[in-house]
PDB file of C-alpha atoms in Angstrom:
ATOM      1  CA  UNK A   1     213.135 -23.296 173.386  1.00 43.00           C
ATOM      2  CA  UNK A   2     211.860 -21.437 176.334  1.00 44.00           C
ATOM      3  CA  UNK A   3     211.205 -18.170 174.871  1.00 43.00           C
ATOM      4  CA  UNK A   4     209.106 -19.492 172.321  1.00 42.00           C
ATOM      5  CA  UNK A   5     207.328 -21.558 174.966  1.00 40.00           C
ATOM      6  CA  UNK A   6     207.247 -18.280 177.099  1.00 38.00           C
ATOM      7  CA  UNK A   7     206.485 -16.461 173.743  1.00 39.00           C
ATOM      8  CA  UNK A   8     203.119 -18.464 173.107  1.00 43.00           C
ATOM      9  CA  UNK A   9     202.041 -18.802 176.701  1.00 40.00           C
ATOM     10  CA  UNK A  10     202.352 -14.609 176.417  1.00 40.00           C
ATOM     11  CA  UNK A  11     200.086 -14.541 173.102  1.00 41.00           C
ATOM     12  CA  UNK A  12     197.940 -17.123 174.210  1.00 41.00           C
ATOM     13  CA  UNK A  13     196.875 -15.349 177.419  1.00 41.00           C
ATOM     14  CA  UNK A  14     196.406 -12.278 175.465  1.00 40.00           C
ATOM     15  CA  UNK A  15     194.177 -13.459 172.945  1.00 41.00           C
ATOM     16  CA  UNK A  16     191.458 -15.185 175.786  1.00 42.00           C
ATOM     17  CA  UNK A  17     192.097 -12.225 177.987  1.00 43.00           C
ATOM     18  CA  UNK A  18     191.626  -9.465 175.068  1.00 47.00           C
ATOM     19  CA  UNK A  19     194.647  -7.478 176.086  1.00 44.00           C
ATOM     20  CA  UNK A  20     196.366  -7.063 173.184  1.00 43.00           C
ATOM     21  CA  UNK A  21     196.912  -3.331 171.958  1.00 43.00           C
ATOM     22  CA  UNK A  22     198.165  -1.583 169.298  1.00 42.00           C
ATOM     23  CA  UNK A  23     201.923  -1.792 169.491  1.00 42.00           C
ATOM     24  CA  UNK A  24     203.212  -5.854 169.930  1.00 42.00           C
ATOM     25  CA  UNK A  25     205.337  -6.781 173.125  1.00 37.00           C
ATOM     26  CA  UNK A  26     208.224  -8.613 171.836  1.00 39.00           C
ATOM     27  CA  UNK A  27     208.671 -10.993 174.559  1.00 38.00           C
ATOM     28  CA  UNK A  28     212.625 -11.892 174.393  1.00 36.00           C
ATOM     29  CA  UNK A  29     213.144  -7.832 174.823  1.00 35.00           C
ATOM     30  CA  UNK A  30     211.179  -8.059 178.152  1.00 36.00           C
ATOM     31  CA  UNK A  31     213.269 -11.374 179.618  1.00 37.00           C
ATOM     32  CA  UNK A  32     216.362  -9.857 178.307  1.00 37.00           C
ATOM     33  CA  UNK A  33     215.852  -6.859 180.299  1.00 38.00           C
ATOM     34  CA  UNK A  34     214.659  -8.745 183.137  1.00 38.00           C
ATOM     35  CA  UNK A  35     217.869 -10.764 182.883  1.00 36.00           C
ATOM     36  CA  UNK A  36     220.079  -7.526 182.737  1.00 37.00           C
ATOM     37  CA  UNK A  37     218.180  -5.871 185.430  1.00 38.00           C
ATOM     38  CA  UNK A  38     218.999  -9.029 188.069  1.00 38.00           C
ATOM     39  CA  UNK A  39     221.938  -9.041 190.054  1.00 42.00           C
ATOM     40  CA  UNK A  40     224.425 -11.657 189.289  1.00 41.00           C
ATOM     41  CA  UNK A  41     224.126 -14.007 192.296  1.00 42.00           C
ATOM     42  CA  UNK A  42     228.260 -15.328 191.823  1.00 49.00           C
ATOM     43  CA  UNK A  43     231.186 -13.717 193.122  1.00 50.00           C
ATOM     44  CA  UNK A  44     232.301 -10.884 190.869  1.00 56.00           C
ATOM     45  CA  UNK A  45     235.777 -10.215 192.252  1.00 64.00           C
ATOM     46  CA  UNK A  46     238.407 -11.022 189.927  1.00 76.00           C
ATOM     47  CA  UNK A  47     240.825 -13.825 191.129  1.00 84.00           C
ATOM     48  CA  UNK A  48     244.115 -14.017 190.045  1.00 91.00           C
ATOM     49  CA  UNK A  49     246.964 -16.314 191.999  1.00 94.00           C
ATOM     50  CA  UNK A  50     249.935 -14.682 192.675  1.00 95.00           C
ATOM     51  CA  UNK A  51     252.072 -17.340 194.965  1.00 96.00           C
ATOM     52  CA  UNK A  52     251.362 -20.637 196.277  1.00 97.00           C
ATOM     53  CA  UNK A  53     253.002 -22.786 198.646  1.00 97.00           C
ATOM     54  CA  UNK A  54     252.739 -26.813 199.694  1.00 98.00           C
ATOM     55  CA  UNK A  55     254.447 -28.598 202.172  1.00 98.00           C
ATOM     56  CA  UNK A  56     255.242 -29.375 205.652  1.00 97.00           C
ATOM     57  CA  UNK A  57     253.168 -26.968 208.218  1.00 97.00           C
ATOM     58  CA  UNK A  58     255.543 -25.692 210.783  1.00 96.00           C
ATOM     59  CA  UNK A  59     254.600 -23.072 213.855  1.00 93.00           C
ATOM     60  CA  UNK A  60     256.970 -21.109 215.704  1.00 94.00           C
ATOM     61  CA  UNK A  61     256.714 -20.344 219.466  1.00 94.00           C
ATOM     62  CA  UNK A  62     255.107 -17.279 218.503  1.00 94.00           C
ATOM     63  CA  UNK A  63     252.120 -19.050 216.390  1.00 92.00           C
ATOM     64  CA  UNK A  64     253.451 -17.931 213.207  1.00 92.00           C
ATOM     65  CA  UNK A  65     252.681 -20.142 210.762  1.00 93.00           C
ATOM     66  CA  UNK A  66     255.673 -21.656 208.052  1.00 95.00           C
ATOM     67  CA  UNK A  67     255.473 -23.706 205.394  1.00 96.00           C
ATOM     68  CA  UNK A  68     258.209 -25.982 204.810  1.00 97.00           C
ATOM     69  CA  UNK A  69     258.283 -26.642 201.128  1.00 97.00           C
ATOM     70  CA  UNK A  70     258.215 -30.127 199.779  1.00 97.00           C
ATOM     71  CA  UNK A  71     256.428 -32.910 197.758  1.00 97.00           C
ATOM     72  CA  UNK A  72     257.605 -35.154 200.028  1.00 97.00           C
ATOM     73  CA  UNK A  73     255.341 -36.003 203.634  1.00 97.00           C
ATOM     74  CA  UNK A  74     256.635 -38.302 205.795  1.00 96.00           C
ATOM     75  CA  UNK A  75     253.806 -40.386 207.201  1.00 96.00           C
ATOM     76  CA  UNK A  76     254.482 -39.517 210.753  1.00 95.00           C
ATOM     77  CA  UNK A  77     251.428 -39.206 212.850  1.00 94.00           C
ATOM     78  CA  UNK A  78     250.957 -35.414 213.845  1.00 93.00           C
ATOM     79  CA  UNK A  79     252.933 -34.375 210.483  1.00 94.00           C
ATOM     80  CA  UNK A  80     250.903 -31.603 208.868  1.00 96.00           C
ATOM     81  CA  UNK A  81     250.864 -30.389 205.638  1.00 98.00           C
ATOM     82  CA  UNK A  82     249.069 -28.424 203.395  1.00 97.00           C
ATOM     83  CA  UNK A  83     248.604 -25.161 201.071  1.00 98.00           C
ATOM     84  CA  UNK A  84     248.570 -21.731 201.234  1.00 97.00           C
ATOM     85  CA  UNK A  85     247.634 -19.769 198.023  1.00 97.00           C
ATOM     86  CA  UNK A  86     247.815 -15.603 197.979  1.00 96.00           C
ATOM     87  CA  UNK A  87     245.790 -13.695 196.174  1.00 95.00           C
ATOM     88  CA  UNK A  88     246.417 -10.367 194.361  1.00 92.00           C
ATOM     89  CA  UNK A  89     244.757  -7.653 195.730  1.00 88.00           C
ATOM     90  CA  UNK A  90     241.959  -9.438 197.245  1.00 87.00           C
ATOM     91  CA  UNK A  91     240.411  -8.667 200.890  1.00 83.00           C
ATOM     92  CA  UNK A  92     237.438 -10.201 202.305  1.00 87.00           C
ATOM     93  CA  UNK A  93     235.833 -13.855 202.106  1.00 91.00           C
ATOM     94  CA  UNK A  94     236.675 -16.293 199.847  1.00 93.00           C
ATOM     95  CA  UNK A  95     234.734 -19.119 199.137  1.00 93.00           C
ATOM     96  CA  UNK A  96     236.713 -22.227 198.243  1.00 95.00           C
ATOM     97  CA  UNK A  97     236.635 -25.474 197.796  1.00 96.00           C
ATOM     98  CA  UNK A  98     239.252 -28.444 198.125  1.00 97.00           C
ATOM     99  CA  UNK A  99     239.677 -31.548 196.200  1.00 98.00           C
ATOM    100  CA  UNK A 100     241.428 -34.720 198.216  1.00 97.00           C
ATOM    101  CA  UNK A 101     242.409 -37.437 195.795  1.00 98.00           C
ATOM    102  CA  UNK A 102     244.303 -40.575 197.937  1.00 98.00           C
ATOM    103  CA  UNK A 103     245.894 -43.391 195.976  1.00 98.00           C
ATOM    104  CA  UNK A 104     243.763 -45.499 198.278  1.00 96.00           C
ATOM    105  CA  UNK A 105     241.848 -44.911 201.122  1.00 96.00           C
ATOM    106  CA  UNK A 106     242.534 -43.933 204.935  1.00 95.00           C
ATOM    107  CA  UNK A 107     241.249 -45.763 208.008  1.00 92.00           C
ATOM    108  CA  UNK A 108     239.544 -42.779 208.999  1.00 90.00           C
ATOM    109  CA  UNK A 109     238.646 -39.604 207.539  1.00 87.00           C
ATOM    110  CA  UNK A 110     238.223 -36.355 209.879  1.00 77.00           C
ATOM    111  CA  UNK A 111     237.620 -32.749 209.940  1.00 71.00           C
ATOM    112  CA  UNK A 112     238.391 -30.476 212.916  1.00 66.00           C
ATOM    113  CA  UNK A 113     236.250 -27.546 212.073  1.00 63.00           C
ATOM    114  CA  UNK A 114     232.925 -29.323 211.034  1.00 61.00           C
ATOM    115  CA  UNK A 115     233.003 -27.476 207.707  1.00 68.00           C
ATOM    116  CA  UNK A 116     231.016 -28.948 204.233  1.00 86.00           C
ATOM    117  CA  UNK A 117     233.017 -31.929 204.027  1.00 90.00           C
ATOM    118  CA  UNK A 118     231.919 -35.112 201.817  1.00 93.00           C
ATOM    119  CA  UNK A 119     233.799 -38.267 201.357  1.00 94.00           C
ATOM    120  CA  UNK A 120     233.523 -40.257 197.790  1.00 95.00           C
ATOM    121  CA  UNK A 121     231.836 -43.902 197.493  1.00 95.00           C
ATOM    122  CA  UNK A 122     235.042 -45.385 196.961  1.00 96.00           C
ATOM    123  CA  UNK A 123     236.479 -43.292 200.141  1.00 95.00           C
ATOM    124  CA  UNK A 124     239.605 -42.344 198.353  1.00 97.00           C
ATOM    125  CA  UNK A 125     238.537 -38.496 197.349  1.00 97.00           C
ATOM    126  CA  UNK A 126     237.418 -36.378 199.934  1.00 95.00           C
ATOM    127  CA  UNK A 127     235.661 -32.432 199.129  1.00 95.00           C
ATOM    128  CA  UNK A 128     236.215 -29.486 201.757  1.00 94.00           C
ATOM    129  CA  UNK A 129     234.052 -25.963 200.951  1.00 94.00           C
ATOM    130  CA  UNK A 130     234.336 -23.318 202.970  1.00 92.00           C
ATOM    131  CA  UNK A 131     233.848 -19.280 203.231  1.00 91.00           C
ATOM    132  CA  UNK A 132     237.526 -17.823 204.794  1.00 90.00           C
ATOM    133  CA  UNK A 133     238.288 -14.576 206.027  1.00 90.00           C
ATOM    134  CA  UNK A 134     241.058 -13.807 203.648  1.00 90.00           C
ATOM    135  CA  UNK A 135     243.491 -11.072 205.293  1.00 82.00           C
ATOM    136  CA  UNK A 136     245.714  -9.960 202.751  1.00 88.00           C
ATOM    137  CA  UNK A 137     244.570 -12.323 200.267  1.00 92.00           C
ATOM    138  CA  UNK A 138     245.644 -15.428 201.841  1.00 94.00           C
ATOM    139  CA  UNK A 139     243.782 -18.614 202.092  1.00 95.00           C
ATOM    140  CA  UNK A 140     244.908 -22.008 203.492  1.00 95.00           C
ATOM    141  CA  UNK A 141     244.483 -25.305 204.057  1.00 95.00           C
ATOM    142  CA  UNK A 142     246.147 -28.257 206.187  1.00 95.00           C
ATOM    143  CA  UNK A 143     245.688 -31.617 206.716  1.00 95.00           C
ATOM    144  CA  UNK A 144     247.382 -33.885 209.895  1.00 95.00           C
ATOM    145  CA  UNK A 145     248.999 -37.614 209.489  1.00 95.00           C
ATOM    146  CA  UNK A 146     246.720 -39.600 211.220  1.00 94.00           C
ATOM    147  CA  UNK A 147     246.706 -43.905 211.714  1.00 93.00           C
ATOM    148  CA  UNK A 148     245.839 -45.675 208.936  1.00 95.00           C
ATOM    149  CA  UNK A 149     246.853 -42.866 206.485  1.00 96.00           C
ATOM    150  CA  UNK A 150     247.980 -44.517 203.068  1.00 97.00           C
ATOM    151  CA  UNK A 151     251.353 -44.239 201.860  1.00 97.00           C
ATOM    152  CA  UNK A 152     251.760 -43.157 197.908  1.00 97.00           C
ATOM    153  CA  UNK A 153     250.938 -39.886 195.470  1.00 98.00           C
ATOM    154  CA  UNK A 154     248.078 -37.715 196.662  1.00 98.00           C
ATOM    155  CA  UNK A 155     247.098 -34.864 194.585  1.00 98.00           C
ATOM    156  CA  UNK A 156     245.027 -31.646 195.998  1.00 98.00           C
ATOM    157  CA  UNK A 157     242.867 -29.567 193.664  1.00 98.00           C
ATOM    158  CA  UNK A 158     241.875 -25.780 194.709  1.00 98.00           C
ATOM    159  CA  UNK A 159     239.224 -24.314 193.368  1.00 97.00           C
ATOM    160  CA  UNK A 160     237.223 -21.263 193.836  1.00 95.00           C
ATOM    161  CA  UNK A 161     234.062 -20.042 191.947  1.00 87.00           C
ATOM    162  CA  UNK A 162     234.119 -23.476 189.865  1.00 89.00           C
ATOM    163  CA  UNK A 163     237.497 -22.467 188.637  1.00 94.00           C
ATOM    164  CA  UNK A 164     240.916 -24.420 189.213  1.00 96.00           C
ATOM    165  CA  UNK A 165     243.286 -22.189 190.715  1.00 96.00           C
ATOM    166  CA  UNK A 166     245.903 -24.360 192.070  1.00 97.00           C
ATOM    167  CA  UNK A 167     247.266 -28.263 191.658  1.00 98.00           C
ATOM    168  CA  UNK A 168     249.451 -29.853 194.563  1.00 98.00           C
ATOM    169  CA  UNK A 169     250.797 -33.370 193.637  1.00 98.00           C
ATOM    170  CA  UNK A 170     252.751 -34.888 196.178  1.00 98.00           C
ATOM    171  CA  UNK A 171     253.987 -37.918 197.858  1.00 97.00           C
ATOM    172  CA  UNK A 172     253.305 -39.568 201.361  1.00 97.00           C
ATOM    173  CA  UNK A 173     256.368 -41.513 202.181  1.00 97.00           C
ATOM    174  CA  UNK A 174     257.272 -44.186 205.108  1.00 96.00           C
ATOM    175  CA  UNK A 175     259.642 -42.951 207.867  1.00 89.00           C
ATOM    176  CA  UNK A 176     263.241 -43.772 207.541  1.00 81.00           C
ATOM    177  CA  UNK A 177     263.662 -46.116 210.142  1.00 48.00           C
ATOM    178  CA  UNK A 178     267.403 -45.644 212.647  1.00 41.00           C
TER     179      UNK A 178
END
């Protein structure tokens, strides 16, 4: 539709302005090129997920970072969890993007690094995007227990470039109480 619009704006101007020679100008040849000729504004590093991890986020004295693997989160306030997802063969930034889906929602919502961050009408879906260094090809994301966290099945969606690369589905559980 727009290259014949484009098409008779092209012929229209060169009729009133007399400019038409002796060879045509086939107008979808020209935007083609054009198109070719642009740089690609999106990310053209392939992505391809090699490991990923969920679960408790545990730090040694050190500040090395652990994940202790588990669907299971006790809701105990300061509890952290969260993913980590390698890449293969990736270095430099990666733009991301994380998808919070609560079975209903929080007190509060919060973010500690001010990032893009945007909560849903109903309050129980929350989206994160953010540009990470990735050294190595790691990139990561965790979350801590806070009051007023709901109990129940949560499910975190990773994406990068509009593409789903990961799926956590896991379970925030009450505290055995002694």
């Amino acid at each position: 539709m727009r290259i014949w619009a484009t098409t008779g704006v092209l012929v229209s101007s060169w009729l009133i302005s007399g400019a038409i020679g002796s060879e045509p100008i086939i107008a979808t040849s020209i935007l083609v090129q054009n198109a070719i000729s642009s740089p690609a504004p999106r990310n053209t590093k392939q992505i391809t997920v090699i490991n990923t991890e969920f679960g408790l986020k545990r730090v040694d004295s050190k500040g090395n970072v652990t994940i202790l693997r588990t669907t299971r989160v006790p809701l105990q306030q300061g509890n952290a969890y969260g993913w980590r997802i390698k890449l293969k063969d990736y270095q430099g930034e990666v733009k991301w993007r994380e998808v919070l889906r609560l079975p209903k929602p929080p007190e509060t919502w919060g973010t500690d690094n001010g990032e893009d961050f945007s909560i849903s009408a109903d309050g129980t879906t929350s989206v994160t995007r953010r540009t990470q260094s990735a050294p190595d090809g790691v990139i990561e994301n965790f979350w801590t227990i806070a009051p007023g966290d709901p109990l129940g099945k949560h499910r975190i969606e990773v994406y990068i470039d509009d593409r789903l690369i990961s799926t956590f589905e896991f379970e925030i559980i009450p505290v055995k109480q002694i």
